[in-house]
């Protein structure tokens, strides 16, 4: 059996690593299961792509569609054309897509429209309810045509049932991003900037921002960062800047003595900094999950989340996008009132092997 594994953007690389490792293990066991890794090229900078393959020992992709950046439609179209060509040359038996980026949606459509190739959506069923986010459209479209769903939560299972998906197609398996987190934890690595910025454990905040609603407008971005800086009581703020945010940030002209703007970090360095931080402030999805598992207070600058368990079970809290909500949250953090949180069900580091076991069963592989 040939499985295509699709990855295009930073969070995808972290999610596919454990799935590939679990497939390779079963191939070694003599099971007829093989994969082809397809990188769409949605993210292409070394710091957004290549570094993750190196650090996480992910094999080099068999194909890179090299689609690069563009509008939503341009990227979607280029990915579909590139992947369709590959499938016409050599079809696969199952296409695995992960997460909610444009590559996820585009490849699921291309696969489904060629001879009805089976599609499995890892992290299927999650919903923010916010249709202004491109990711929400990607989730809805992908889930509406996927055959199998490997889910991270009971809420996701419920969302799928509500859209008419029957239980035999839903597999509640946990979170492959957390498989990577547990596996790599012993390798987390203190970056050189620790000494440069005189950081101390629990004595700094790590922040990331890349959602269009927060970063595509200069005034919004300036107000958010100003509010963070003025609420932080001079505590160092380490800010690895996503390429989407970089240019706009320059235009804001913001500087502060405790604001350390740096390039995106490698996975091992970034998560070392999360693990030792006083708190995380972010608009990422994946980072709220990692902060939850590492029990680090997490403030999310969004009005909604597709990962409610990071709030109901974990350490995450939605502050919204109004800068006025930042100061009171920092007050609660500094006065020791942040919730402790727990780890969501099945986020135990063994999700990928559960996924592959289900595939072996579904396709009666020997
Ligand atoms: C994408 C995903 C988002 C995910 C994020 C993870 C979609 C719709 N969005 O957002 O869900 O949270 O990735 O990081 O799929 N750029 C570079 N170098 C790169 C990649 C991007 O400079 O390697 C710049 C380009 O100017 C590009 C912009 O970043 O136009 C946005 O990239 P894009 O892939 O369109 O979306 P992200 O904002 O990265
Ligand atoms: N990450 C990283 N270096 C950074 C910022 C993030 O390695 O400088 C990792 C982070 O640990 C998580 C993933 O990137 O595993 C999250 O990706 P991102 O926030 O870009 O996307 P999202 O999860 O919001 O889709």
PDB file of C-alpha atoms in Angstrom, residues 77-188:
ATOM      1  CA  UNK A  77      -4.413  26.299  -7.455  1.00  0.00           C
ATOM      2  CA  UNK A  78      -0.664  25.722  -7.723  1.00  0.00           C
ATOM      3  CA  UNK A  79      -0.737  23.003  -5.077  1.00  0.00           C
ATOM      4  CA  UNK A  80      -3.686  21.251  -6.738  1.00  0.00           C
ATOM      5  CA  UNK A  81      -2.066  21.320 -10.176  1.00  0.00           C
ATOM      6  CA  UNK A  82       1.299  20.107  -8.843  1.00  0.00           C
ATOM      7  CA  UNK A  83      -0.152  17.321  -6.728  1.00  0.00           C
ATOM      8  CA  UNK A  84      -2.575  16.181  -9.412  1.00  0.00           C
ATOM      9  CA  UNK A  85       0.341  15.795 -11.822  1.00  0.00           C
ATOM     10  CA  UNK A  86       2.117  13.586  -9.314  1.00  0.00           C
ATOM     11  CA  UNK A  87      -0.996  11.483  -8.768  1.00  0.00           C
ATOM     12  CA  UNK A  88      -1.501  11.069 -12.506  1.00  0.00           C
ATOM     13  CA  UNK A  89       2.051   9.775 -12.836  1.00  0.00           C
ATOM     14  CA  UNK A  90       1.694   7.472  -9.841  1.00  0.00           C
ATOM     15  CA  UNK A  91      -1.494   7.332  -7.749  1.00  0.00           C
ATOM     16  CA  UNK A  92      -1.453   6.466  -4.069  1.00  0.00           C
ATOM     17  CA  UNK A  93      -3.909   4.327  -2.103  1.00  0.00           C
ATOM     18  CA  UNK A  94      -4.406   6.809   0.715  1.00  0.00           C
ATOM     19  CA  UNK A  95      -3.604  10.509   1.045  1.00  0.00           C
ATOM     20  CA  UNK A  96      -2.904  11.695   4.590  1.00  0.00           C
ATOM     21  CA  UNK A  97      -3.329  15.421   5.194  1.00  0.00           C
ATOM     22  CA  UNK A  98      -2.660  17.063   8.550  1.00  0.00           C
ATOM     23  CA  UNK A  99      -3.848  20.279  10.171  1.00  0.00           C
ATOM     24  CA  UNK A 100      -5.617  23.159   8.484  1.00  0.00           C
ATOM     25  CA  UNK A 101      -3.260  24.969   6.132  1.00  0.00           C
ATOM     26  CA  UNK A 102      -3.873  25.635   2.446  1.00  0.00           C
ATOM     27  CA  UNK A 103      -1.771  22.585   1.496  1.00  0.00           C
ATOM     28  CA  UNK A 104      -4.101  20.389   3.585  1.00  0.00           C
ATOM     29  CA  UNK A 105      -7.213  21.482   1.731  1.00  0.00           C
ATOM     30  CA  UNK A 106      -5.675  21.662  -1.765  1.00  0.00           C
ATOM     31  CA  UNK A 107      -4.214  18.154  -1.660  1.00  0.00           C
ATOM     32  CA  UNK A 108      -7.351  16.603  -0.227  1.00  0.00           C
ATOM     33  CA  UNK A 109      -9.361  18.021  -3.150  1.00  0.00           C
ATOM     34  CA  UNK A 110      -6.810  16.919  -5.750  1.00  0.00           C
ATOM     35  CA  UNK A 111      -6.687  13.374  -4.338  1.00  0.00           C
ATOM     36  CA  UNK A 112     -10.434  13.004  -4.010  1.00  0.00           C
ATOM     37  CA  UNK A 113     -11.071  14.159  -7.566  1.00  0.00           C
ATOM     38  CA  UNK A 114      -8.684  11.609  -9.047  1.00  0.00           C
ATOM     39  CA  UNK A 115     -10.368   8.224  -8.921  1.00  0.00           C
ATOM     40  CA  UNK A 116     -11.813   8.976  -5.500  1.00  0.00           C
ATOM     41  CA  UNK A 117      -8.514   8.332  -3.702  1.00  0.00           C
ATOM     42  CA  UNK A 118      -9.155   7.814   0.003  1.00  0.00           C
ATOM     43  CA  UNK A 119      -8.263  10.805   2.176  1.00  0.00           C
ATOM     44  CA  UNK A 120      -7.459  10.701   5.892  1.00  0.00           C
ATOM     45  CA  UNK A 121      -7.506  13.960   7.841  1.00  0.00           C
ATOM     46  CA  UNK A 122      -5.250  14.001  10.877  1.00  0.00           C
ATOM     47  CA  UNK A 123      -6.602  16.627  13.311  1.00  0.00           C
ATOM     48  CA  UNK A 124      -9.997  16.452  11.601  1.00  0.00           C
ATOM     49  CA  UNK A 125     -13.125  17.911  13.147  1.00  0.00           C
ATOM     50  CA  UNK A 126     -11.759  20.954  14.957  1.00  0.00           C
ATOM     51  CA  UNK A 127     -13.636  24.221  14.429  1.00  0.00           C
ATOM     52  CA  UNK A 128     -13.174  27.806  15.576  1.00  0.00           C
ATOM     53  CA  UNK A 129     -16.522  28.916  14.177  1.00  0.00           C
ATOM     54  CA  UNK A 130     -14.726  31.929  12.692  1.00  0.00           C
ATOM     55  CA  UNK A 131     -15.261  31.917   8.934  1.00  0.00           C
ATOM     56  CA  UNK A 132     -12.987  34.920   8.473  1.00  0.00           C
ATOM     57  CA  UNK A 133     -10.005  32.636   9.108  1.00  0.00           C
ATOM     58  CA  UNK A 134      -8.673  30.868   6.003  1.00  0.00           C
ATOM     59  CA  UNK A 135      -7.907  27.869   8.227  1.00  0.00           C
ATOM     60  CA  UNK A 136     -11.592  27.432   9.125  1.00  0.00           C
ATOM     61  CA  UNK A 137     -12.515  27.225   5.443  1.00  0.00           C
ATOM     62  CA  UNK A 138      -9.672  24.735   4.938  1.00  0.00           C
ATOM     63  CA  UNK A 139     -11.006  22.603   7.824  1.00  0.00           C
ATOM     64  CA  UNK A 140     -14.594  22.626   6.586  1.00  0.00           C
ATOM     65  CA  UNK A 141     -13.687  21.800   2.997  1.00  0.00           C
ATOM     66  CA  UNK A 142     -11.195  19.082   3.960  1.00  0.00           C
ATOM     67  CA  UNK A 143     -13.563  17.450   6.439  1.00  0.00           C
ATOM     68  CA  UNK A 144     -16.451  17.512   3.992  1.00  0.00           C
ATOM     69  CA  UNK A 145     -14.559  15.244   1.557  1.00  0.00           C
ATOM     70  CA  UNK A 146     -12.309  13.146   3.821  1.00  0.00           C
ATOM     71  CA  UNK A 147     -12.971   9.443   4.310  1.00  0.00           C
ATOM     72  CA  UNK A 148     -11.256   8.944   7.672  1.00  0.00           C
ATOM     73  CA  UNK A 149     -10.731  11.285  10.588  1.00  0.00           C
ATOM     74  CA  UNK A 150      -7.990  10.959  13.188  1.00  0.00           C
ATOM     75  CA  UNK A 151      -9.047  13.320  15.939  1.00  0.00           C
ATOM     76  CA  UNK A 152      -7.480  15.110  18.901  1.00  0.00           C
ATOM     77  CA  UNK A 153     -10.550  15.566  21.130  1.00  0.00           C
ATOM     78  CA  UNK A 154     -14.125  14.539  21.918  1.00  0.00           C
ATOM     79  CA  UNK A 155     -15.217  17.999  20.775  1.00  0.00           C
ATOM     80  CA  UNK A 156     -13.794  17.259  17.328  1.00  0.00           C
ATOM     81  CA  UNK A 157     -15.637  13.917  17.294  1.00  0.00           C
ATOM     82  CA  UNK A 158     -18.864  15.732  18.123  1.00  0.00           C
ATOM     83  CA  UNK A 159     -18.328  18.320  15.390  1.00  0.00           C
ATOM     84  CA  UNK A 160     -17.862  15.536  12.857  1.00  0.00           C
ATOM     85  CA  UNK A 161     -20.960  13.660  14.006  1.00  0.00           C
ATOM     86  CA  UNK A 162     -22.909  16.919  13.736  1.00  0.00           C
ATOM     87  CA  UNK A 163     -21.942  17.137  10.076  1.00  0.00           C
ATOM     88  CA  UNK A 164     -23.174  13.592   9.496  1.00  0.00           C
ATOM     89  CA  UNK A 165     -19.927  11.622   9.687  1.00  0.00           C
ATOM     90  CA  UNK A 166     -20.602   8.120  10.989  1.00  0.00           C
ATOM     91  CA  UNK A 167     -18.667   6.728  13.955  1.00  0.00           C
ATOM     92  CA  UNK A 168     -16.833   4.040  11.977  1.00  0.00           C
ATOM     93  CA  UNK A 169     -14.935   6.772  10.121  1.00  0.00           C
ATOM     94  CA  UNK A 170     -13.893   8.688  13.259  1.00  0.00           C
ATOM     95  CA  UNK A 171     -10.829   7.576  15.231  1.00  0.00           C
ATOM     96  CA  UNK A 172     -10.080   9.443  18.430  1.00  0.00           C
ATOM     97  CA  UNK A 173      -6.315   8.947  18.642  1.00  0.00           C
ATOM     98  CA  UNK A 174      -4.791  12.051  20.273  1.00  0.00           C
ATOM     99  CA  UNK A 175      -2.313  14.560  18.972  1.00  0.00           C
ATOM    100  CA  UNK A 176       0.722  13.862  16.791  1.00  0.00           C
ATOM    101  CA  UNK A 177       2.178  17.320  17.546  1.00  0.00           C
ATOM    102  CA  UNK A 178       2.402  16.138  21.150  1.00  0.00           C
ATOM    103  CA  UNK A 179       4.097  12.878  20.055  1.00  0.00           C
ATOM    104  CA  UNK A 180       6.878  15.072  18.684  1.00  0.00           C
ATOM    105  CA  UNK A 181       6.933  17.208  21.823  1.00  0.00           C
ATOM    106  CA  UNK A 182       7.439  14.222  24.148  1.00  0.00           C
ATOM    107  CA  UNK A 183       9.964  12.568  21.861  1.00  0.00           C
ATOM    108  CA  UNK A 184      12.067  15.702  21.474  1.00  0.00           C
ATOM    109  CA  UNK A 185      11.831  16.975  25.061  1.00  0.00           C
ATOM    110  CA  UNK A 186      15.126  15.386  26.136  1.00  0.00           C
ATOM    111  CA  UNK A 187      16.799  17.138  23.190  1.00  0.00           C
ATOM    112  CA  UNK A 188      15.442  20.654  23.864  1.00  0.00           C
TER     113      UNK A 188
END
